Amino acid sequence: MQPRQKTLRYLLADGFHDMAYVAWGEPDRPPVVCVHGLTRQGRDFDRLARALASDFYVLCPDLPGRGRSDWLAGPDFYQPLTYVTALAALLATLPPAVHWVGTSLGGICGMILAAQGKTPLTKLVLNDVGPFIPAAAIARIQHYMQPAPVLPDRGALEALLRVIHASFGVPDDDGWAEMAEHSGRDLAEGGITLHYDPAIGEAFNGQPAADVDLSMFWEKITIPTFTIRGALSDLLLPETLAAMEKAGSRSLVLPEIGHAPSLMDDKTISAIRGFLLEN
């Protein structure tokens, strides 16, 4: 099964932009939107989407500035409000009952949207993110978000991904090859680099690392929530997960994995599918 490549147009202060996404399954099935992390793209969800497509219509966007989506005018545009604006345009094309799977930044966007009045979200899967993000995790991400190198080929790109994303717990060599297939941007002068706009790094590194408190959104969420944590994660701390569980979130902790679980293994995929299928 191969996904269908699509685009939609959304409006920012400087004009219209196109956001790319891939769609799996039939449009008459219940929709699931899967949103990736800070420097990733929608094809990270291929294995999960393929497993869900027999029961759901699965849409996996490339956030602005990533993958096939338009780059924006400058670093100031790369912020959660921009992403939520683009994602709201996608939600507007769907029936008003949407399940959400969000990894890291994608989970932050999901929390913001789930907290809104008349939200179309009906279930929320948060992959290694919660209402509190410690400064140390922000600093670590800033460290690896340096200017992306120019590499000779996709083999070298895969080798780089195995280093910078070692904590993802990608379960097999095919998984790394799949990640490399969709993570590169061919350069006109030759070579390949990572698929995101360098201005994203400028935006993220443009301020000192500090704790992030998202409790104002989390406390307004009333839909069923399932939280996945990598046991070695520095971004979703054990005490944060415990507080989320106390508030009613179900959880799954994955051993020997950090931030953020790849969602490529059968156990995790089965757990997400089970949660989304429950009435």
XYZ file of N, CA and C in Angstrom:
837
model
N 0.837 -1.190 0.000
C 0.000 0.000 0.000
C 0.880 1.251 0.000
N 0.569 2.166 -0.897
C 1.296 3.427 -0.977
C 0.349 4.589 -0.680
N 0.832 5.624 -0.013
C -0.049 6.763 0.297
C -0.243 7.662 -0.909
N -1.257 8.503 -0.813
C -1.520 9.511 -1.845
C -0.937 10.841 -1.373
N -0.189 11.505 -2.246
C 0.408 12.788 -1.895
C -0.574 13.916 -2.206
N -0.763 14.795 -1.224
C -1.718 15.876 -1.359
C -1.125 17.172 -0.811
N -1.768 18.285 -1.093
C -1.401 19.571 -0.499
C -2.671 20.338 -0.169
N -2.561 21.261 0.782
C -3.639 22.208 1.047
C -3.019 23.573 1.269
N -3.832 24.593 1.132
C -3.350 25.973 1.236
C -3.891 26.603 2.521
N -3.032 27.321 3.220
C -3.433 28.004 4.441
C -2.883 29.422 4.402
N -3.429 30.280 5.250
C -3.117 31.709 5.206
C -2.369 32.153 6.450
N -1.239 32.841 6.252
C -0.509 33.525 7.316
C -0.502 35.025 7.028
N 0.120 35.780 7.916
C 0.131 37.235 7.761
C 0.794 37.679 6.462
N 1.748 36.864 5.955
C 2.467 37.269 4.745
C 1.907 36.650 3.478
N 0.772 35.973 3.564
C 0.163 35.401 2.369
C -0.146 33.925 2.522
N -0.510 33.298 1.414
C -0.877 31.889 1.408
C 0.363 31.005 1.241
N 0.288 29.815 1.833
C 1.356 28.834 1.752
C 0.743 27.453 1.559
N 1.526 26.544 0.985
C 1.068 25.174 0.782
C 1.689 24.245 1.822
N 0.855 23.401 2.418
C 1.331 22.358 3.319
C 1.056 21.001 2.669
N 2.095 20.188 2.575
C 1.979 18.870 1.978
C 1.573 17.850 3.040
N 0.872 16.812 2.593
C 0.575 15.690 3.473
C 0.374 14.441 2.636
N 0.472 13.301 3.281
C 0.141 12.051 2.613
C -1.094 11.475 3.291
N -1.915 10.796 2.504
C -3.162 10.210 2.992
C -3.160 8.714 2.738
N -3.554 7.963 3.755
C -3.639 6.507 3.707
C -5.079 6.084 3.984
N -5.546 5.037 3.283
C -6.893 4.545 3.527
C -7.939 5.331 2.765
N -9.204 5.037 3.075
C -10.317 5.624 2.334
C -10.913 6.809 3.094
N -11.273 7.874 2.376
C -11.757 9.097 3.033
C -13.064 8.922 3.798
N -13.810 7.840 3.560
C -15.064 7.654 4.289
C -14.863 7.002 5.655
N -13.615 6.698 6.013
C -13.321 6.114 7.316
C -13.008 7.218 8.332
N -13.089 6.909 9.633
C -12.783 7.936 10.643
C -11.369 8.473 10.479
N -11.189 9.788 10.531
C -9.860 10.353 10.273
C -8.939 10.307 11.490
N -7.667 10.068 11.203
C -6.585 10.162 12.177
C -5.525 11.076 11.574
N -5.127 12.105 12.307
C -4.051 12.996 11.868
C -2.812 12.695 12.706
N -1.680 12.442 12.038
C -0.411 12.118 12.700
C 0.580 13.237 12.411
N 1.110 13.854 13.470
C 1.973 15.031 13.294
C 3.319 14.780 13.969
N 4.380 15.042 13.231
C 5.741 14.689 13.603
C 6.385 15.694 14.544
N 7.640 15.420 14.893
C 8.411 16.272 15.784
C 9.126 17.400 15.067
N 9.954 18.120 15.809
C 10.511 19.408 15.395
C 11.218 19.374 14.051
N 12.097 18.406 13.817
C 12.897 18.382 12.578
C 12.541 17.209 11.676
N 11.382 16.617 11.881
C 11.036 15.420 11.125
C 9.978 15.746 10.059
N 9.298 14.751 9.536
C 8.288 14.948 8.498
C 7.291 13.792 8.527
N 6.207 13.957 7.760
C 5.064 13.063 7.885
C 5.317 11.616 7.540
N 6.340 11.333 6.738
C 6.582 9.943 6.358
C 7.177 9.123 7.508
N 7.500 9.770 8.619
C 7.920 9.014 9.805
C 6.838 8.052 10.265
N 5.589 8.327 9.907
C 4.465 7.523 10.381
C 4.060 6.418 9.408
N 4.873 6.134 8.404
C 4.452 5.176 7.371
C 4.008 3.842 7.959
N 4.779 3.279 8.868
C 4.419 1.955 9.402
C 3.132 2.030 10.217
N 3.017 3.038 11.051
C 1.795 3.201 11.840
C 0.603 3.446 10.923
N 0.753 4.342 9.954
C -0.353 4.671 9.059
C -0.800 3.460 8.257
N 0.149 2.672 7.799
C -0.193 1.468 7.037
C -1.020 0.505 7.891
N -0.656 0.399 9.169
C -1.384 -0.504 10.071
C -2.772 0.020 10.415
N -2.956 1.343 10.395
C -4.240 1.938 10.738
C -5.178 2.069 9.549
N -4.643 1.991 8.337
C -5.399 2.373 7.147
C -6.572 1.447 6.847
N -6.589 0.229 7.397
C -7.733 -0.651 7.157
C -8.966 -0.198 7.928
N -8.768 0.629 8.955
C -9.879 1.091 9.782
C -10.069 2.599 9.762
N -9.050 3.341 9.346
C -9.082 4.794 9.443
C -8.590 5.442 8.153
N -8.926 6.715 8.005
C -8.354 7.573 6.981
C -7.233 8.359 7.660
N -5.986 8.073 7.328
C -4.832 8.574 8.065
C -4.136 9.655 7.245
N -3.975 10.830 7.848
C -3.330 11.957 7.175
C -2.086 12.350 7.950
N -0.965 12.450 7.234
C 0.331 12.726 7.861
C 0.960 13.940 7.188
N 0.783 15.120 7.771
C 1.319 16.333 7.144
C 2.809 16.533 7.402
N 3.439 17.273 6.500
C 4.758 17.867 6.734
C 4.505 19.268 7.286
N 4.892 19.525 8.519
C 4.697 20.863 9.055
C 5.415 21.904 8.193
N 4.977 23.161 8.226
C 5.619 24.199 7.426
C 7.138 24.195 7.590
N 7.826 24.276 6.442
C 9.282 24.300 6.449
C 9.942 22.945 6.458
N 9.136 21.871 6.450
C 9.690 20.510 6.454
C 9.205 19.748 5.224
N 9.967 18.721 4.853
C 9.535 17.832 3.785
C 9.155 18.566 2.519
N 7.944 18.298 2.022
C 7.472 18.899 0.768
C 6.710 20.198 0.989
N 6.533 20.608 2.238
C 5.780 21.836 2.513
C 6.620 23.079 2.225
N 5.912 24.172 1.953
C 6.596 25.443 1.675
C 7.448 25.884 2.858
N 8.598 26.457 2.552
C 9.364 27.183 3.554
C 8.684 28.532 3.786
N 8.904 29.094 4.969
C 8.279 30.368 5.324
C 9.280 31.515 5.191
N 8.799 32.735 5.427
C 9.590 33.920 5.097
C 10.806 34.115 5.980
N 10.795 33.561 7.181
C 11.939 33.736 8.073
C 11.702 33.059 9.399
N 12.698 33.096 10.283
C 12.615 32.371 11.556
C 11.407 32.736 12.410
N 10.960 33.992 12.361
C 9.869 34.421 13.234
C 8.567 33.685 12.957
N 8.428 33.112 11.767
C 7.194 32.407 11.425
C 7.170 30.979 11.978
N 8.306 30.453 12.369
C 8.357 29.069 12.852
C 8.066 29.034 14.346
N 6.783 28.977 14.649
C 6.314 28.983 16.018
C 5.006 28.187 16.089
N 4.600 27.753 17.288
C 3.394 26.917 17.396
C 2.147 27.513 16.774
N 1.954 28.837 16.879
C 0.752 29.437 16.303
C 0.684 29.205 14.798
N 1.828 29.295 14.118
C 1.862 29.019 12.680
C 1.453 27.576 12.408
N 2.011 26.642 13.156
C 1.711 25.233 12.923
C 0.243 24.930 13.193
N -0.295 25.499 14.269
C -1.698 25.269 14.588
C -2.596 25.870 13.511
N -2.212 27.015 12.961
C -2.983 27.618 11.875
C -3.026 26.696 10.651
N -1.869 26.164 10.275
C -1.817 25.259 9.126
C -2.600 23.980 9.403
N -2.453 23.434 10.599
C -3.141 22.191 10.938
C -4.648 22.395 11.049
N -5.070 23.569 11.504
C -6.497 23.859 11.561
C -7.102 23.878 10.158
N -6.327 24.342 9.190
C -6.804 24.312 7.807
C -7.004 22.877 7.344
N -6.130 21.974 7.772
C -6.297 20.561 7.437
C -7.528 19.986 8.142
N -7.692 20.303 9.413
C -8.852 19.805 10.159
C -10.160 20.281 9.530
N -10.147 21.473 8.949
C -11.363 22.020 8.345
C -11.823 21.216 7.133
N -10.946 20.399 6.569
C -11.324 19.564 5.418
C -11.911 18.226 5.850
N -11.929 17.944 7.163
C -12.303 16.630 7.672
C -13.610 16.690 8.452
N -14.275 15.545 8.641
C -15.434 15.511 9.530
C -15.038 15.954 10.936
N -15.989 16.494 11.714
C -15.641 17.066 13.022
C -15.499 16.022 14.132
N -14.743 14.973 13.868
C -14.435 13.942 14.871
C -13.132 13.290 14.437
N -12.015 13.814 14.936
C -10.690 13.448 14.440
C -9.835 12.936 15.595
N -9.193 11.782 15.390
C -8.192 11.301 16.336
C -6.844 11.930 15.975
N -6.000 12.129 17.003
C -4.727 12.827 16.803
C -3.588 12.004 17.402
N -2.515 11.827 16.625
C -1.277 11.226 17.120
C -0.182 12.261 16.921
N 0.445 12.689 18.010
C 1.450 13.739 17.901
C 2.735 13.373 18.605
N 3.837 13.425 17.867
C 5.167 13.197 18.431
C 5.800 14.533 18.796
N 6.140 14.716 20.065
C 6.871 15.905 20.508
C 6.159 17.181 20.060
N 6.702 17.954 19.134
C 6.040 19.159 18.662
C 4.634 18.857 18.160
N 4.463 17.734 17.474
C 3.132 17.353 17.006
C 2.165 17.127 18.155
N 2.685 16.644 19.298
C 1.854 16.500 20.483
C 1.514 17.834 21.116
N 2.475 18.771 21.099
C 2.192 20.114 21.602
C 1.057 20.748 20.792
N 1.136 20.631 19.474
C 0.058 21.154 18.623
C -1.263 20.466 18.952
N -1.210 19.144 19.196
C -2.416 18.415 19.550
C -3.016 18.902 20.860
N -2.178 19.168 21.862
C -2.685 19.680 23.139
C -3.334 21.045 22.964
N -2.706 21.911 22.184
C -3.278 23.238 21.954
C -4.642 23.124 21.286
N -4.747 22.277 20.270
C -6.004 22.124 19.551
C -7.062 21.435 20.401
N -6.660 20.440 21.182
C -7.621 19.713 22.015
C -8.183 20.590 23.122
N -7.453 21.627 23.512
C -7.883 22.509 24.596
C -8.892 23.562 24.144
N -9.101 23.689 22.837
C -9.959 24.762 22.333
C -11.438 24.395 22.419
N -12.284 25.398 22.566
C -13.719 25.174 22.519
C -14.138 24.625 21.162
N -15.089 23.704 21.190
C -15.594 23.043 19.981
C -14.491 22.325 19.209
N -13.475 21.813 19.909
C -12.402 21.097 19.219
C -12.956 19.918 18.439
N -12.437 19.682 17.232
C -12.843 18.491 16.492
C -12.108 17.232 16.942
N -11.138 17.375 17.844
C -10.362 16.210 18.276
C -11.177 15.365 19.260
N -11.124 14.054 19.067
C -11.898 13.127 19.898
C -11.028 12.189 20.718
N -9.820 11.906 20.281
C -8.844 11.138 21.041
C -7.465 11.712 20.755
N -6.575 11.630 21.769
C -5.262 12.262 21.658
C -4.193 11.279 22.097
N -3.264 10.958 21.182
C -2.085 10.161 21.501
C -0.892 11.108 21.541
N -0.233 11.173 22.695
C 0.932 12.036 22.882
C 2.177 11.166 22.947
N 3.059 11.347 21.983
C 4.279 10.557 21.923
C 5.436 11.338 22.537
N 5.741 11.004 23.802
C 6.883 11.538 24.533
C 6.837 13.055 24.676
N 5.680 13.540 25.067
C 5.538 14.968 25.365
C 4.368 15.132 26.324
N 4.467 16.155 27.165
C 3.408 16.421 28.125
C 3.351 17.890 28.461
N 2.681 18.238 29.563
C 2.481 19.651 29.889
C 3.690 20.352 30.484
N 4.774 19.619 30.744
C 5.996 20.258 31.228
C 7.194 19.709 30.459
N 8.017 20.629 29.922
C 9.236 20.257 29.206
C 10.402 20.950 29.889
N 11.381 20.201 30.410
C 12.477 20.828 31.156
C 13.480 21.519 30.246
N 14.119 22.532 30.795
C 15.095 23.315 30.039
C 16.236 22.454 29.517
N 16.621 21.436 30.281
C 17.744 20.595 29.851
C 17.443 19.901 28.532
N 16.216 19.478 28.330
C 15.848 18.834 27.068
C 15.864 19.841 25.924
N 15.393 21.050 26.191
C 15.442 22.099 25.168
C 16.889 22.378 24.764
N 17.778 22.447 25.750
C 19.189 22.720 25.468
C 19.805 21.610 24.627
N 19.457 20.373 24.914
C 19.997 19.250 24.131
C 19.552 19.356 22.670
N 18.292 19.675 22.455
C 17.784 19.790 21.084
C 18.465 20.960 20.373
N 18.663 22.059 21.092
C 19.368 23.191 20.485
C 20.768 22.797 20.036
N 21.401 21.936 20.800
C 22.770 21.518 20.474
C 22.824 20.778 19.144
N 21.849 19.877 18.895
C 21.935 19.123 17.635
C 21.318 19.872 16.468
N 20.599 20.972 16.740
C 20.018 21.750 15.645
C 20.984 22.805 15.130
N 22.197 22.404 14.899
C 23.177 23.266 14.249
C 22.970 23.176 12.736
N 23.590 24.062 11.944
C 23.408 23.991 10.490
C 23.659 22.580 9.948
N 22.729 22.103 9.153
C 22.817 20.739 8.636
C 23.974 20.607 7.655
N 24.731 19.523 7.732
C 25.860 19.347 6.817
C 25.399 18.946 5.420
N 26.246 19.196 4.438
C 26.032 18.673 3.082
C 26.699 17.310 3.009
N 25.939 16.314 2.592
C 26.410 14.931 2.563
C 26.458 14.428 1.131
N 27.299 13.422 0.848
C 27.447 12.986 -0.540
C 26.266 12.189 -1.080
N 25.568 11.425 -0.195
C 24.506 10.548 -0.683
C 23.625 10.107 0.487
N 22.597 9.310 0.162
C 21.656 8.887 1.199
C 22.270 7.883 2.170
N 23.284 7.184 1.754
C 23.982 6.315 2.685
C 24.614 7.116 3.816
N 25.238 8.235 3.449
C 25.821 9.108 4.469
C 24.737 9.764 5.314
N 23.601 10.076 4.684
C 22.483 10.647 5.427
C 21.963 9.655 6.468
N 21.817 8.401 6.056
C 21.359 7.382 7.011
C 22.328 7.251 8.177
N 23.621 7.281 7.891
C 24.616 7.185 8.965
C 24.468 8.346 9.948
N 24.207 9.552 9.427
C 24.001 10.709 10.296
C 22.741 10.548 11.143
N 21.651 10.095 10.520
C 20.402 9.913 11.258
C 20.559 8.891 12.378
N 21.345 7.847 12.126
C 21.561 6.824 13.165
C 22.268 7.412 14.385
N 23.019 8.489 14.181
C 23.706 9.134 15.299
C 22.784 10.126 16.006
N 22.206 11.061 15.248
C 21.455 12.140 15.893
C 20.097 11.673 16.414
N 19.584 10.564 15.866
C 18.293 10.048 16.326
C 18.421 8.653 16.935
N 19.569 8.362 17.494
C 19.782 7.042 18.102
C 18.764 6.736 19.182
N 18.276 7.753 19.881
C 17.336 7.541 20.987
C 15.941 7.139 20.531
N 15.659 7.210 19.230
C 14.314 6.909 18.723
C 13.932 5.440 18.881
N 14.918 4.567 19.019
C 14.597 3.150 19.109
C 14.060 2.570 17.811
N 14.596 3.008 16.679
C 14.186 2.425 15.392
C 14.494 0.931 15.444
N 13.513 0.058 15.166
C 13.673 -1.360 15.509
C 14.515 -2.195 14.557
N 14.814 -1.708 13.348
C 15.527 -2.550 12.392
C 16.203 -1.682 11.328
N 17.047 -2.326 10.531
C 17.768 -1.589 9.481
C 16.817 -1.012 8.440
N 15.738 -1.745 8.138
C 14.771 -1.226 7.168
C 14.172 0.083 7.660
N 13.972 0.190 8.968
C 13.416 1.420 9.524
C 14.333 2.610 9.299
N 15.638 2.410 9.498
C 16.586 3.497 9.246
C 16.625 3.852 7.763
N 16.543 2.843 6.897
C 16.541 3.110 5.457
C 15.294 3.890 5.054
N 14.149 3.534 5.648
C 12.914 4.264 5.368
C 13.031 5.716 5.823
N 13.610 5.914 6.980
C 13.784 7.271 7.486
C 14.689 8.080 6.557
N 15.779 7.474 6.118
C 16.704 8.184 5.239
C 16.079 8.496 3.890
N 15.209 7.614 3.416
C 14.584 7.818 2.108
C 13.806 9.126 2.056
N 13.212 9.506 3.193
C 12.335 10.680 3.201
C 12.912 11.868 3.969
N 14.132 11.760 4.437
C 14.688 12.803 5.300
C 15.675 13.717 4.589
N 15.900 13.518 3.304
C 16.914 14.281 2.601
C 16.345 15.258 1.590
N 17.114 16.287 1.326
C 16.796 17.293 0.311
C 17.976 17.384 -0.630
N 17.751 17.015 -1.894
C 18.817 17.071 -2.888
C 19.157 18.528 -3.210
N 20.430 18.819 -3.299
C 20.892 20.175 -3.557
C 21.255 20.358 -5.026
N 20.940 21.521 -5.570
C 21.203 21.784 -6.986
C 22.683 21.679 -7.315
N 23.533 22.037 -6.350
C 24.978 21.996 -6.589
C 25.572 20.618 -6.302
N 24.713 19.651 -5.981
C 25.174 18.297 -5.689
C 25.155 18.010 -4.206
N 24.993 16.750 -3.884
C 24.939 16.360 -2.492
C 23.520 16.411 -1.941
N 23.406 16.131 -0.663
C 22.107 16.039 -0.014
C 22.236 16.595 1.400
N 21.165 17.165 1.906
C 21.160 17.653 3.285
C 19.814 17.327 3.903
N 19.640 17.674 5.166
C 18.385 17.389 5.848
C 17.252 18.220 5.250
N 16.031 17.704 5.373
C 14.906 18.195 4.587
C 14.232 19.434 5.139
N 14.740 20.054 6.206
C 14.011 21.180 6.788
C 14.736 22.501 6.547
N 13.949 23.575 6.600
C 14.450 24.935 6.419
C 15.421 25.271 7.559
N 16.661 25.705 7.259
C 17.597 26.075 8.332
C 17.066 27.151 9.270
N 16.107 27.939 8.804
C 15.544 28.989 9.652
C 14.808 28.411 10.855
N 14.391 27.145 10.787
C 13.760 26.507 11.944
C 14.747 26.426 13.094
N 15.989 26.062 12.775
C 17.020 26.027 13.801
C 17.306 27.407 14.365
N 17.318 28.421 13.494
C 17.537 29.787 13.963
C 16.444 30.200 14.939
N 15.202 29.831 14.618
C 14.091 30.188 15.493
C 14.195 29.472 16.837
N 14.536 28.191 16.796
C 14.568 27.405 18.028
C 15.751 27.796 18.901
N 16.859 28.156 18.274
C 18.062 28.509 19.032
C 18.163 30.001 19.341
N 17.131 30.752 18.959
C 17.207 32.197 19.110
C 16.936 32.717 20.505
N 16.670 31.822 21.448
C 16.437 32.252 22.820
C 17.024 31.222 23.775
N 17.382 31.628 24.986
C 17.982 30.682 25.934
C 17.025 29.542 26.268
N 17.594 28.371 26.519
C 16.775 27.224 26.913
C 16.104 27.518 28.247
N 14.815 27.216 28.330
C 14.049 27.448 29.555
C 12.958 26.391 29.662
N 12.495 26.142 30.881
C 11.369 25.240 31.070
C 10.166 25.728 30.267
N 9.378 24.776 29.761
C 8.154 25.093 29.019
C 6.974 24.527 29.794
N 6.038 25.392 30.151
C 4.854 24.992 30.909
C 3.633 25.086 29.999
N 3.054 23.927 29.688
C 1.876 23.863 28.823
C 0.625 23.479 29.606
N 0.673 23.642 30.922
C -0.443 23.206 31.756
C -1.727 23.964 31.442
N -1.624 25.202 30.951
C -2.821 25.964 30.619
C -3.635 25.272 29.524
N -2.966 24.499 28.670
C -3.679 23.717 27.659
C -4.086 22.353 28.214
N -3.143 21.690 28.854
C -3.401 20.343 29.361
C -4.622 20.301 30.277
N -4.766 21.288 31.136
C -5.851 21.291 32.114
C -7.221 21.474 31.483
N -7.269 21.903 30.222
C -8.551 22.094 29.536
C -8.939 20.894 28.667
N -8.079 19.900 28.580
C -8.347 18.762 27.703
C -9.281 17.781 28.396
N -10.367 17.427 27.720
C -11.351 16.504 28.282
C -11.498 15.220 27.480
N -10.833 15.126 26.332
C -10.961 13.918 25.505
C -10.023 12.826 26.023
N -10.286 11.545 25.697
C -9.395 10.463 26.126
C -7.982 10.658 25.591
N -7.000 10.382 26.462
C -5.597 10.617 26.129
C -4.767 9.378 26.432
N -3.834 9.101 25.531
C -2.907 7.970 25.679
C -1.503 8.533 25.498
N -0.660 8.403 26.521
C 0.677 8.985 26.500
C 1.730 7.888 26.413
N 2.636 8.022 25.456
C 3.754 7.096 25.279
C 5.019 7.800 25.745
N 5.833 7.085 26.521
C 7.091 7.664 26.985
C 8.237 6.705 26.704
N 9.333 7.225 26.183
C 10.568 6.466 26.157
C 11.178 6.479 27.543
N 11.516 5.310 28.064
C 11.970 5.215 29.456
C 13.217 6.060 29.722
N 13.995 6.364 28.691
C 15.211 7.161 28.851
C 14.998 8.622 28.454
N 13.756 9.010 28.213
C 13.480 10.363 27.721
C 13.871 11.424 28.734
N 14.482 12.501 28.234
C 14.755 13.671 29.066
C 13.717 14.766 28.860
N 12.776 14.555 27.931
C 11.782 15.576 27.622
C 10.477 15.324 28.384
N 10.023 14.082 28.420
C 8.857 13.724 29.229
C 9.364 12.994 30.469
N 9.411 13.706 31.581
C 9.982 13.161 32.801
C 9.010 12.194 33.475
N 9.527 11.229 34.266
C 8.639 10.281 34.943
C 7.583 10.958 35.799
N 7.954 12.015 36.502
C 6.984 12.683 37.363
C 5.907 13.409 36.566
N 6.264 13.878 35.368
C 5.247 14.490 34.500
C 4.267 13.439 34.023
N 4.785 12.277 33.614
C 3.899 11.200 33.185
C 3.002 10.752 34.324
N 3.544 10.650 35.516
C 2.741 10.238 36.672
C 1.584 11.209 36.904
N 1.851 12.503 36.773
C 0.786 13.496 36.932
C -0.258 13.370 35.828
N 0.184 13.049 34.607
C -0.756 12.861 33.505
C -1.626 11.627 33.744
N -1.015 10.572 34.252
C -1.783 9.372 34.589
C -2.819 9.668 35.668
N -2.432 10.435 36.662
C -3.351 10.802 37.739
C -4.537 11.592 37.195
N -4.287 12.372 36.135
C -5.349 13.152 35.506
C -6.207 12.320 34.562
N -5.846 11.053 34.378
C -6.685 10.169 33.585
C -6.080 9.624 32.318
N -4.868 10.059 31.950
C -4.244 9.555 30.723
C -3.797 8.119 30.900
N -4.039 7.309 29.922
C -3.411 5.993 29.861
C -1.962 6.179 29.453
N -1.139 5.156 29.645
C 0.270 5.332 29.306
C 0.907 4.028 28.872
N 2.007 4.178 28.178
C 2.867 3.064 27.775
C 4.299 3.562 27.859
N 5.132 2.864 28.623
C 6.544 3.217 28.746
C 7.364 2.183 27.983
N 8.224 2.660 27.091
C 9.017 1.794 26.228
C 10.454 1.741 26.734
N 10.934 0.564 27.130
C 12.277 0.457 27.695
C 13.368 0.717 26.666
N 14.499 1.245 27.149
C 15.710 1.429 26.348
C 15.500 2.376 25.168
N 14.531 3.260 25.270
C 14.251 4.253 24.229
C 14.204 5.620 24.900
N 14.709 6.639 24.196
C 14.665 7.997 24.708
C 13.633 8.829 23.975
N 14.003 10.067 23.686
C 13.097 10.970 22.975
C 13.459 10.991 21.491
N 12.480 10.696 20.647
C 11.105 10.283 20.938
C 10.894 8.936 20.242
N 10.123 8.018 20.850
C 9.918 6.705 20.240
C 9.497 6.796 18.776
N 10.049 5.907 17.968
C 9.823 5.960 16.518
C 8.423 5.529 16.107
N 7.710 4.825 16.981
C 6.381 4.268 16.673
C 6.438 3.314 15.488
N 7.551 2.629 15.331
C 7.712 1.673 14.232
C 7.539 0.217 14.650
N 7.595 -0.077 15.946
C 7.561 -1.479 16.374
C 6.124 -1.960 16.531
N 5.928 -3.272 16.398
C 4.594 -3.862 16.395
C 3.856 -3.622 17.712
N 4.562 -3.710 18.845
C 3.902 -3.538 20.142
C 3.293 -2.148 20.275
N 4.049 -1.138 19.934
C 3.554 0.231 20.068
C 2.436 0.502 19.079
N 2.609 0.040 17.856
C 1.567 0.232 16.847
C 0.267 -0.436 17.295
N 0.357 -1.642 17.832
C -0.826 -2.352 18.302
C -1.514 -1.601 19.444
N -0.711 -1.025 20.344
C -1.289 -0.289 21.475
C -2.017 0.960 20.993
N -1.445 1.680 20.041
C -2.096 2.884 19.508
C -3.377 2.493 18.777
N -3.298 1.472 17.967
C -4.467 1.036 17.200
C -5.603 0.625 18.140
N -5.253 -0.116 19.197
C -6.268 -0.539 20.154
C -6.956 0.642 20.815
N -6.175 1.634 21.212
C -6.728 2.829 21.850
C -7.668 3.563 20.897
N -7.264 3.730 19.647
C -8.079 4.477 18.701
C -9.353 3.737 18.321
N -9.332 2.407 18.365
C -10.503 1.623 17.972
C -11.547 1.505 19.081
N -11.162 1.788 20.318
C -12.117 1.651 21.420
C -13.267 2.643 21.286
N -14.455 2.183 21.659
C -15.616 3.065 21.661
C -15.667 3.867 22.955
